mmCIF file with all atom_site columns, C-alpha atoms in Angstrom:
data_model
loop_
_atom_site.group_PDB
_atom_site.id
_atom_site.type_symbol
_atom_site.label_atom_id
_atom_site.label_alt_id
_atom_site.label_comp_id
_atom_site.label_asym_id
_atom_site.label_entity_id
_atom_site.label_seq_id
_atom_site.pdbx_PDB_ins_code
_atom_site.Cartn_x
_atom_site.Cartn_y
_atom_site.Cartn_z
_atom_site.occupancy
_atom_site.B_iso_or_equiv
_atom_site.pdbx_formal_charge
_atom_site.auth_seq_id
_atom_site.auth_comp_id
_atom_site.auth_asym_id
_atom_site.auth_atom_id
_atom_site.pdbx_PDB_model_num
ATOM 1  C CA . PRO A 1 1  ? -12.652 20.296  25.133 1.00 0.00 ? 1  PRO A CA 1
ATOM 2  C CA . ILE A 1 2  ? -11.607 19.348  21.753 1.00 0.00 ? 2  ILE A CA 1
ATOM 3  C CA . PRO A 1 3  ? -8.300  17.666  21.196 1.00 0.00 ? 3  PRO A CA 1
ATOM 4  C CA . VAL A 1 4  ? -5.693  19.364  19.094 1.00 0.00 ? 4  VAL A CA 1
ATOM 5  C CA . ALA A 1 5  ? -4.241  16.201  17.614 1.00 0.00 ? 5  ALA A CA 1
ATOM 6  C CA . SER A 1 6  ? -4.799  12.357  17.842 1.00 0.00 ? 6  SER A CA 1
ATOM 7  C CA . TYR A 1 7  ? -2.807  9.452   17.330 1.00 0.00 ? 7  TYR A CA 1
ATOM 8  C CA . LYS A 1 8  ? -3.077  5.802   17.332 1.00 0.00 ? 8  LYS A CA 1
ATOM 9  C CA . PHE A 1 9  ? -0.126  3.705   18.742 1.00 0.00 ? 9  PHE A CA 1
ATOM 10 C CA . ASN A 1 10 ? 0.397   0.224   17.085 1.00 0.00 ? 10 ASN A CA 1
ATOM 11 C CA . CYS A 1 11 ? 2.116   -2.053  19.225 1.00 0.00 ? 11 CYS A CA 1
ATOM 12 C CA . VAL A 1 12 ? 3.078   -5.847  19.320 1.00 0.00 ? 12 VAL A CA 1
ATOM 13 C CA . ASP A 1 13 ? 1.419   -8.326  21.774 1.00 0.00 ? 13 ASP A CA 1
ATOM 14 C CA . PRO A 1 14 ? 4.247   -9.853  23.681 1.00 0.00 ? 14 PRO A CA 1
ATOM 15 C CA . VAL A 1 15 ? 2.416   -12.859 24.004 1.00 0.00 ? 15 VAL A CA 1
ATOM 16 C CA . ASN A 1 16 ? 1.527   -13.870 20.573 1.00 0.00 ? 16 ASN A CA 1
ATOM 17 C CA . GLY A 1 17 ? 3.675   -11.488 18.433 1.00 0.00 ? 17 GLY A CA 1
ATOM 18 C CA . GLN A 1 18 ? 0.409   -10.066 16.776 1.00 0.00 ? 18 GLN A CA 1
ATOM 19 C CA . GLU A 1 19 ? 0.242   -6.243  15.970 1.00 0.00 ? 19 GLU A CA 1
ATOM 20 C CA . VAL A 1 20 ? -2.400  -4.822  18.335 1.00 0.00 ? 20 VAL A CA 1
ATOM 21 C CA . TYR A 1 21 ? -4.244  -1.662  17.386 1.00 0.00 ? 21 TYR A CA 1
ATOM 22 C CA . ASP A 1 22 ? -5.042  1.231   19.907 1.00 0.00 ? 22 ASP A CA 1
ATOM 23 C CA . ASP A 1 23 ? -6.889  -0.655  22.736 1.00 0.00 ? 23 ASP A CA 1
ATOM 24 C CA . ASP A 1 24 ? -9.556  1.334   24.696 1.00 0.00 ? 24 ASP A CA 1
ATOM 25 C CA . GLY A 1 25 ? -7.338  0.789   27.721 1.00 0.00 ? 25 GLY A CA 1
ATOM 26 C CA . GLN A 1 26 ? -4.289  2.611   26.481 1.00 0.00 ? 26 GLN A CA 1
ATOM 27 C CA . PHE A 1 27 ? -3.514  6.018   26.952 1.00 0.00 ? 27 PHE A CA 1
ATOM 28 C CA . VAL A 1 28 ? -0.962  8.614   26.281 1.00 0.00 ? 28 VAL A CA 1
ATOM 29 C CA . SER A 1 29 ? 1.473   8.888   29.247 1.00 0.00 ? 29 SER A CA 1
ATOM 30 C CA . SER A 1 30 ? 4.258   11.308  28.329 1.00 0.00 ? 30 SER A CA 1
ATOM 31 C CA . VAL A 1 31 ? 4.696   13.931  25.725 1.00 0.00 ? 31 VAL A CA 1
ATOM 32 C CA . CYS A 1 32 ? 7.861   15.973  24.872 1.00 0.00 ? 32 CYS A CA 1
ATOM 33 C CA . TRP A 1 33 ? 7.889   18.938  22.548 1.00 0.00 ? 33 TRP A CA 1
ATOM 34 C CA . ARG A 1 34 ? 10.279  21.929  22.040 1.00 0.00 ? 34 ARG A CA 1
ATOM 35 C CA . GLY A 1 35 ? 8.481   25.247  20.959 1.00 0.00 ? 35 GLY A CA 1
ATOM 36 C CA . GLN A 1 36 ? 10.687  25.837  17.753 1.00 0.00 ? 36 GLN A CA 1
ATOM 37 C CA . SER A 1 37 ? 10.622  22.371  16.602 1.00 0.00 ? 37 SER A CA 1
ATOM 38 C CA . GLN A 1 38 ? 7.992   20.088  14.679 1.00 0.00 ? 38 GLN A CA 1
ATOM 39 C CA . THR A 1 39 ? 9.063   16.876  16.113 1.00 0.00 ? 39 THR A CA 1
ATOM 40 C CA . LEU A 1 40 ? 7.097   15.467  19.177 1.00 0.00 ? 40 LEU A CA 1
ATOM 41 C CA . VAL A 1 41 ? 8.106   12.512  21.198 1.00 0.00 ? 41 VAL A CA 1
ATOM 42 C CA . ALA A 1 42 ? 4.926   10.779  22.646 1.00 0.00 ? 42 ALA A CA 1
ATOM 43 C CA . ALA A 1 43 ? 4.782   7.469   24.802 1.00 0.00 ? 43 ALA A CA 1
ATOM 44 C CA . ASN A 1 44 ? 2.030   5.517   25.710 1.00 0.00 ? 44 ASN A CA 1
ATOM 45 C CA . CYS A 1 45 ? 1.013   3.478   29.017 1.00 0.00 ? 45 CYS A CA 1
ATOM 46 C CA . LYS A 1 46 ? 2.262   0.133   27.591 1.00 0.00 ? 46 LYS A CA 1
ATOM 47 C CA . GLY A 1 47 ? 5.815   1.721   27.048 1.00 0.00 ? 47 GLY A CA 1
ATOM 48 C CA . ASN A 1 48 ? 5.809   2.481   23.267 1.00 0.00 ? 48 ASN A CA 1
ATOM 49 C CA . ILE A 1 49 ? 7.610   5.315   22.111 1.00 0.00 ? 49 ILE A CA 1
ATOM 50 C CA . GLU A 1 50 ? 6.920   7.207   18.882 1.00 0.00 ? 50 GLU A CA 1
ATOM 51 C CA . ILE A 1 51 ? 8.654   10.069  17.481 1.00 0.00 ? 51 ILE A CA 1
ATOM 52 C CA . LEU A 1 52 ? 6.195   12.053  15.282 1.00 0.00 ? 52 LEU A CA 1
ATOM 53 C CA . GLU A 1 53 ? 6.633   15.186  13.039 1.00 0.00 ? 53 GLU A CA 1
ATOM 54 C CA . MET A 1 54 ? 3.750   17.862  13.045 1.00 0.00 ? 54 MET A CA 1
ATOM 55 C CA . VAL A 1 55 ? 2.713   19.069  9.617  1.00 0.00 ? 55 VAL A CA 1
#
């Protein structure tokens, strides 16, 4: 199967404060979307939450 969309979460390493880009071990753990809306809420396994707009 081919993904409909993809998104790389940016997050901050809690130890050194450096910005970390999508690690191979990360995955999306939750997605919420309402049919008539263009807004999508996604959370990854590190606890980061992003509000995205589908265009």
